[in-house]
Short mmCIF file of C-alpha atoms in Angstrom, two decimals:
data_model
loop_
_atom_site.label_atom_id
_atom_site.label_comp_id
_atom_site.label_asym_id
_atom_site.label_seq_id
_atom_site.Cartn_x
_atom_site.Cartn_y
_atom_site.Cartn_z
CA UNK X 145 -3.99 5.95 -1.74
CA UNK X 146 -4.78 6.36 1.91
CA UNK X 147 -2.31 4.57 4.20
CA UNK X 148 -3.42 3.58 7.81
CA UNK X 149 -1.19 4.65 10.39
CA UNK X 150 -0.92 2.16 13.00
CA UNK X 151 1.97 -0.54 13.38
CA UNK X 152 -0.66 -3.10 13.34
CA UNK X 153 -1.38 -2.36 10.06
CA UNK X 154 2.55 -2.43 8.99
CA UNK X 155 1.96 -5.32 6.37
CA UNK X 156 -0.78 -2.97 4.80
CA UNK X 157 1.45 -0.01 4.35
CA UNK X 158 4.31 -1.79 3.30
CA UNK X 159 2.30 -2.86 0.35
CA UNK X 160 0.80 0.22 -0.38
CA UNK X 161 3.92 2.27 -0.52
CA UNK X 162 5.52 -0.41 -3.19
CA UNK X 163 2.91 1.15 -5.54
CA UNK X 164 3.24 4.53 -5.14
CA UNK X 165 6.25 7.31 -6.70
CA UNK X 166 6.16 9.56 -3.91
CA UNK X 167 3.95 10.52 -0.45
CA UNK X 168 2.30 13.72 0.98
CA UNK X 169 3.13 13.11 4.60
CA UNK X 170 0.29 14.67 6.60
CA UNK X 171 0.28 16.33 10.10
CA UNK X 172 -1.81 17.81 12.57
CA UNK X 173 -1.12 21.98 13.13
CA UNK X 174 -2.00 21.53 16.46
CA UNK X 175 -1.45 17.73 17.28
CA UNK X 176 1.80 17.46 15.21
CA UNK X 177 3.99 14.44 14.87
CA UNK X 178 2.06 11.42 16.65
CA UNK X 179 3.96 7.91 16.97
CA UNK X 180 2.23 6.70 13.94
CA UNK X 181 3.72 9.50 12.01
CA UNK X 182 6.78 8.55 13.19
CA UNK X 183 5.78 4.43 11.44
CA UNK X 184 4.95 5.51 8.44
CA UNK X 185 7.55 8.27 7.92
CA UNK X 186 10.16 5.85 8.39
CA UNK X 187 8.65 3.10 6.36
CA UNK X 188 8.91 5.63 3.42
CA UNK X 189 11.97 7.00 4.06
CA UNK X 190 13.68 3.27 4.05
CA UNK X 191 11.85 2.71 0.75
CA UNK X 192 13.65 5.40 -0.69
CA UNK X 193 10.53 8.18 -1.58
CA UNK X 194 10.65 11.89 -0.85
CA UNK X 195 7.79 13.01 1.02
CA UNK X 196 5.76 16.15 0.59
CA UNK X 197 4.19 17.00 3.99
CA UNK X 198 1.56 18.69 4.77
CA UNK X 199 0.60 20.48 8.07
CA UNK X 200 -2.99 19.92 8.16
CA UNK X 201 -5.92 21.76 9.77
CA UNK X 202 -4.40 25.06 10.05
CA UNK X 203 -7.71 26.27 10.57
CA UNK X 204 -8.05 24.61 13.95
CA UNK X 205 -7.83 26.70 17.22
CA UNK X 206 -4.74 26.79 19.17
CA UNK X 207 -2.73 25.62 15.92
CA UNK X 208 0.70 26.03 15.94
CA UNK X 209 2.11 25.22 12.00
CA UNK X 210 5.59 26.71 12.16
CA UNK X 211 6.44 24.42 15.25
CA UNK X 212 4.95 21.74 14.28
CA UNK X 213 7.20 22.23 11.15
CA UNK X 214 10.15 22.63 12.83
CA UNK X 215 8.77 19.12 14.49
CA UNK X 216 8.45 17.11 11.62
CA UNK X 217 12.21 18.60 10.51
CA UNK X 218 13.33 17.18 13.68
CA UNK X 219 11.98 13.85 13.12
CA UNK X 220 13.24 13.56 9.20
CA UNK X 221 17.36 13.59 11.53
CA UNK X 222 15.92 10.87 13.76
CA UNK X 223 15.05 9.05 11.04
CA UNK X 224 17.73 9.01 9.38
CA UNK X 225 16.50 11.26 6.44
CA UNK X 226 19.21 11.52 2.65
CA UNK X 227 20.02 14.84 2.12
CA UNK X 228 17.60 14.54 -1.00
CA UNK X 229 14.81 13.75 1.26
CA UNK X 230 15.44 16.54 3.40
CA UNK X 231 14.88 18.63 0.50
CA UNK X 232 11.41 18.54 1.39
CA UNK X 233 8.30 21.01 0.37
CA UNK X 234 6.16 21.89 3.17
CA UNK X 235 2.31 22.60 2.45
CA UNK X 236 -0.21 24.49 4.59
CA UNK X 237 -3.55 23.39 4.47
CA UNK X 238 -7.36 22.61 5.73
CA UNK X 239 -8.60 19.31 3.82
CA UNK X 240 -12.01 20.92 5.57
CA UNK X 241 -12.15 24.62 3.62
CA UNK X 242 -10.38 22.80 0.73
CA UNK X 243 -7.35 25.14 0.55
CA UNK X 244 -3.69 25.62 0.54
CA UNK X 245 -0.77 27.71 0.64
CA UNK X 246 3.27 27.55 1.20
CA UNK X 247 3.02 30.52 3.29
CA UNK X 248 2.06 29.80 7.26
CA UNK X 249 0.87 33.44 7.00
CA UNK X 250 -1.26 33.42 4.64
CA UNK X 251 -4.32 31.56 3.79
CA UNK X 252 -5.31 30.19 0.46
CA UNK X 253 -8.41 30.08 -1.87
CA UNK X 254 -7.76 26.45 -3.31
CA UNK X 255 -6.21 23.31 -3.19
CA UNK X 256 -3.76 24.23 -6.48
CA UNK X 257 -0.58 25.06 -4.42
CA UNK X 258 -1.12 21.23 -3.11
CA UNK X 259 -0.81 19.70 -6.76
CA UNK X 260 1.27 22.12 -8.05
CA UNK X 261 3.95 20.97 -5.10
CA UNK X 262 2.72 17.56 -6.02
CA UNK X 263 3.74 17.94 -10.09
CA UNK X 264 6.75 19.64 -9.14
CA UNK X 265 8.12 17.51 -6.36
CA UNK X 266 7.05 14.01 -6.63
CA UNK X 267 9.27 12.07 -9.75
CA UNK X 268 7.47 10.36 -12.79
CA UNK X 269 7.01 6.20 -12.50
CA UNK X 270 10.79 4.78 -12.74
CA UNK X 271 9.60 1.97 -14.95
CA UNK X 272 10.96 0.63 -18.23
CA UNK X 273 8.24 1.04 -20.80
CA UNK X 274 9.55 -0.77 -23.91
CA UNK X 275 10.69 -4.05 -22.17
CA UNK X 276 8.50 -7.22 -21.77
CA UNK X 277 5.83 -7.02 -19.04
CA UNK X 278 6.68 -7.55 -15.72
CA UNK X 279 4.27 -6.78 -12.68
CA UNK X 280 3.94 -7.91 -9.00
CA UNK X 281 0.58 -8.50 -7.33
CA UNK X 282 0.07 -6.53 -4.00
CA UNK X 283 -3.30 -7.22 -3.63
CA UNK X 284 -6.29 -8.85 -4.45
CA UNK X 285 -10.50 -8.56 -4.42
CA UNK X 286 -12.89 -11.28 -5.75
CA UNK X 287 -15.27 -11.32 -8.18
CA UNK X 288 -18.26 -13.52 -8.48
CA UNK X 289 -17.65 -13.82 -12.36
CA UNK X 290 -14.41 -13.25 -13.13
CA UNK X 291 -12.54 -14.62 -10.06
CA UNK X 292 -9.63 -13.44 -8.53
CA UNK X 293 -8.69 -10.06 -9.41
CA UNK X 294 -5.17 -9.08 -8.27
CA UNK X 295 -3.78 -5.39 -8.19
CA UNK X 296 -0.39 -4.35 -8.98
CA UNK X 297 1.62 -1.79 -10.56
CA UNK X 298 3.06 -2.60 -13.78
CA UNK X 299 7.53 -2.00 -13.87
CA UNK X 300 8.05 -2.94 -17.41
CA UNK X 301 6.41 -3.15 -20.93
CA UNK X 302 2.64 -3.29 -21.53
CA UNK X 303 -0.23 -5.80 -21.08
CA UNK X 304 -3.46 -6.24 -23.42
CA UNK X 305 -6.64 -8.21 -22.73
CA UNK X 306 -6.51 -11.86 -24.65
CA UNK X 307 -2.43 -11.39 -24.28
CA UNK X 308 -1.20 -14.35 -22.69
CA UNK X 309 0.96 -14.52 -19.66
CA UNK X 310 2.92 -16.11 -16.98
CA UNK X 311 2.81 -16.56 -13.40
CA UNK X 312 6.09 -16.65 -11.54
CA UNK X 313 7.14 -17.98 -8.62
CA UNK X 314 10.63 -17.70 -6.72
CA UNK X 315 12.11 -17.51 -10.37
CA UNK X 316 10.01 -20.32 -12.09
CA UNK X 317 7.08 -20.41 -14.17
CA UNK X 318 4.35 -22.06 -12.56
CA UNK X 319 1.38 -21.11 -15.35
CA UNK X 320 0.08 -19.38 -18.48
CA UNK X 321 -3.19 -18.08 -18.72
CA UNK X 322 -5.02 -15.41 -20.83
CA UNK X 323 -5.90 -12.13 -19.10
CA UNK X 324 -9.22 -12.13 -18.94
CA UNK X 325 -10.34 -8.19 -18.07
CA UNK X 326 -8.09 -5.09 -16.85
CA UNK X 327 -9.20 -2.47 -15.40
CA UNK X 328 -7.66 0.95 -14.40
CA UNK X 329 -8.11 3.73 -12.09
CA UNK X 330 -9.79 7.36 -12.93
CA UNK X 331 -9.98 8.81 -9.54
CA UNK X 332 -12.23 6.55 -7.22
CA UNK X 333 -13.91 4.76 -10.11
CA UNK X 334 -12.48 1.61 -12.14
CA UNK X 335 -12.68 1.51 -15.74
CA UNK X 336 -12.44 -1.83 -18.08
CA UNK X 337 -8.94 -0.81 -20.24
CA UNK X 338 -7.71 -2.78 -23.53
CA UNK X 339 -4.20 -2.29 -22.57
CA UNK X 340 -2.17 -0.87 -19.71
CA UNK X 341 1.49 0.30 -19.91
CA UNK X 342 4.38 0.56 -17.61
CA UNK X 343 3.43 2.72 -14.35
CA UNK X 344 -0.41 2.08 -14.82
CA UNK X 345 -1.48 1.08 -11.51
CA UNK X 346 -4.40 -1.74 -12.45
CA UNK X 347 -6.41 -4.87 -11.57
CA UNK X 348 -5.90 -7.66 -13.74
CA UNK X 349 -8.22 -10.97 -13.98
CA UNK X 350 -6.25 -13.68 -15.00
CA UNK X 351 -5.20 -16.61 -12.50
CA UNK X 352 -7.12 -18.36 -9.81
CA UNK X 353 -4.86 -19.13 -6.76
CA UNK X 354 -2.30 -15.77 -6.89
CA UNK X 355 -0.48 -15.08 -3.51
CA UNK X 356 0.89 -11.24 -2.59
CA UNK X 357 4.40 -10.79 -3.85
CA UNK X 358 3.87 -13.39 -7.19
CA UNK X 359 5.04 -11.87 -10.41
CA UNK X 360 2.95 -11.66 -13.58
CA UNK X 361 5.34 -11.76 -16.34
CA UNK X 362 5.90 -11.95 -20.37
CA UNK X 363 5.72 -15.48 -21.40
CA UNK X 364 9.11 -15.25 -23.46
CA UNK X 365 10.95 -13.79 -21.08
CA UNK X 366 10.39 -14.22 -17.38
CA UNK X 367 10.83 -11.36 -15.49
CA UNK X 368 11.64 -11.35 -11.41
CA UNK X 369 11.04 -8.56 -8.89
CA UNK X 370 12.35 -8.30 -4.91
CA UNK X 371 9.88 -9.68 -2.72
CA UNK X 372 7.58 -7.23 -0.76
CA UNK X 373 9.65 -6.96 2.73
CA UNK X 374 7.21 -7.40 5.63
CA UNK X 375 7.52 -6.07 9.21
CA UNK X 376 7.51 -9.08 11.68
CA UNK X 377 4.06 -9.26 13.56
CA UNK X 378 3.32 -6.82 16.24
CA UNK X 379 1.60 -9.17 18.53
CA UNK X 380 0.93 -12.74 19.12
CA UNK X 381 -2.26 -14.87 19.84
CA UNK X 382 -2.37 -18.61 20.70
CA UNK X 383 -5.95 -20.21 20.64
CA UNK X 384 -6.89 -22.69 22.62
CA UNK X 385 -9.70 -25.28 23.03
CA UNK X 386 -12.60 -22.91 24.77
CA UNK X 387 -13.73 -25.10 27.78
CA UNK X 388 -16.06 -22.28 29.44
CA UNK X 389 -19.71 -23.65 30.61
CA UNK X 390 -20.71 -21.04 27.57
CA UNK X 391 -18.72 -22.62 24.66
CA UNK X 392 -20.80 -22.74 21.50
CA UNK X 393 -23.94 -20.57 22.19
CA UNK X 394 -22.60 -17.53 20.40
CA UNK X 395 -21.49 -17.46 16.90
CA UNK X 396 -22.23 -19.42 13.87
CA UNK X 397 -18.19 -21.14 13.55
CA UNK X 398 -17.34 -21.80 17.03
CA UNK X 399 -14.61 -25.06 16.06
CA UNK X 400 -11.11 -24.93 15.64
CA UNK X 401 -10.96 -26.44 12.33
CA UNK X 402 -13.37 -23.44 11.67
CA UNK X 403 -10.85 -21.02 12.93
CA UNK X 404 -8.00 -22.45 11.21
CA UNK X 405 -9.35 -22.56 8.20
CA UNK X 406 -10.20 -18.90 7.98
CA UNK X 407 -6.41 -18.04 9.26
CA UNK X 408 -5.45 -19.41 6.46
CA UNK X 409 -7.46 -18.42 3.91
CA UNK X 410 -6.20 -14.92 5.06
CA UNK X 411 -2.86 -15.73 5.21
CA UNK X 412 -2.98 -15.70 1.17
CA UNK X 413 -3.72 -11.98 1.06
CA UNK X 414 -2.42 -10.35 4.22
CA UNK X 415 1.18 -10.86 4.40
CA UNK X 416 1.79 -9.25 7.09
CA UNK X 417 0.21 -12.43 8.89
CA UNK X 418 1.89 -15.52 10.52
CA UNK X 419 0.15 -18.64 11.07
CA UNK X 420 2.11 -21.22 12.96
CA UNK X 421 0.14 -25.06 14.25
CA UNK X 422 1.15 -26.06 17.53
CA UNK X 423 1.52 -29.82 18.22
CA UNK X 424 -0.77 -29.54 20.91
CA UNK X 425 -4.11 -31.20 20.23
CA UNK X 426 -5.98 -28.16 22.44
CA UNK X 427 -4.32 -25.41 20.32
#
């Protein structure tokens, strides 16, 4: 899963990295460590994975991989790197000619150093496969048939179309439904599954009004996860009443009610959003 870089985009990496067992940290040969690298570097690091990075586009004129190594070294002590994440394998690579190597010096013929590093490095799922499900939803998309889909990587047990199960909030049950569809991942493509197990990473069709950070749970024994921990915003917007001579003639929802609606319909998915009404009637 591709991560985007920027702090504005915190609430969106935050979630992403709660699904994942470990991250290839990649970085420019000639660019190398840019403040976004920095973000998302340290956003792992606090979550407690061990990074494989890899110093991209070796390829490119004027790179410079062993500096940029010594670099991205430099920034694991500012960050406040374990010693276990220290420990880190460094890859050399062009995504464009499709190779790799762990030798600056040398040039590779294929990407299998890269997933070798990957197999080697990175640690299986640290889930619990024989207990009673337990998931939390990280995301969601929609589907004109089935509804709400949410996505989520499973911690605990197994799931199974038909099965029913719970929805929990802060600790309580607030519904039981049957799961209606699940479908898993083989690369980019989704696949309809008859049962997913502890570490699958899947999409699940099964309740209607699901917020990020809900848990989907066993019905005989509810199950409870931390809550996703979300950056504070990076900026802040206040709207007011538009009084310009031009008001209106672009757009097709120009109101404030039309506004404030759509704030908060995304406020259910993106977390990483605050929505506060002022008691001013012009904002």
């Amino acid at each position: 899963m591709d991560t985007p870089g920027h702090a504005d985009f915190s609430g969106e990496v935050e979630r992403t990295l709660t699904l994942v067992d470990g991250v290839l940290l990649v970085v420019d040969a000639f660019d190398g460590p840019m403040p976004q690298t920095r973000f998302v570097l340290n956003k792992a690091l606090r979550m407690g994975l061990r990074p494989v990075v890899v110093i991209n586009k070796i390829d490119r004129p004027g790179a410079r991989p062993i500096d940029v190594q010594n670099e991205v070294f430099s920034l694991f002590i500012e960050l406040g790197a374990t010693d276990a994440q220290m420990d880190y394998p460094v890859v050399f690579a062009s995504a464009k000619k499709g190779i790799a190597s762990l030798d600056p010096t040398k040039e590779g013929t294929d990407l299998i150093p890269l997933f070798d590093t990957i197999i080697n490095h990175v640690p299986p799922p640290d889930v619990d496969e024989t207990g009673p499900f337990l998931m939390q939803v990280t995301s969601f998309e929609y589907d004109s048939y089935l509804g709400q889909i949410a996505l989520g990587k499973i911690v605990r047990g197994s799931v199974s179309s038909g099965e029913t199960i719970a929805r929990v909030v802060d600790g309580a049950l607030v519904e039981k439904n049957k799961v209606k569809k699940i479908l898993s991942f083989e690369g980019l493509k989704r696949v309809e599954v008859p049962k997913a197990k502890a570490g699958d990473i899947i999409l699940i069709a099964v309740f209607e009004d699901l917020r990020i950070g809900d848990i989907l749970s066993d019905v005989t024994e509810l199950g409870s996860l931390p809550p996703i921990e979300i950056g504070e915003p990076t900026i802040s917007l206040e709207f007011i009443v538009n009084n310009s001579p031009f008001c209106g003639q672009e757009g097709k929802f120009v109101t404030s009610r039309n506004l404030r609606d759509r704030l908060m319909k995304e406020i259910r998915t993106n977390v990483a959003l605050r929505v506060e009404e002022t008691d001013s009637p012009d904002a």
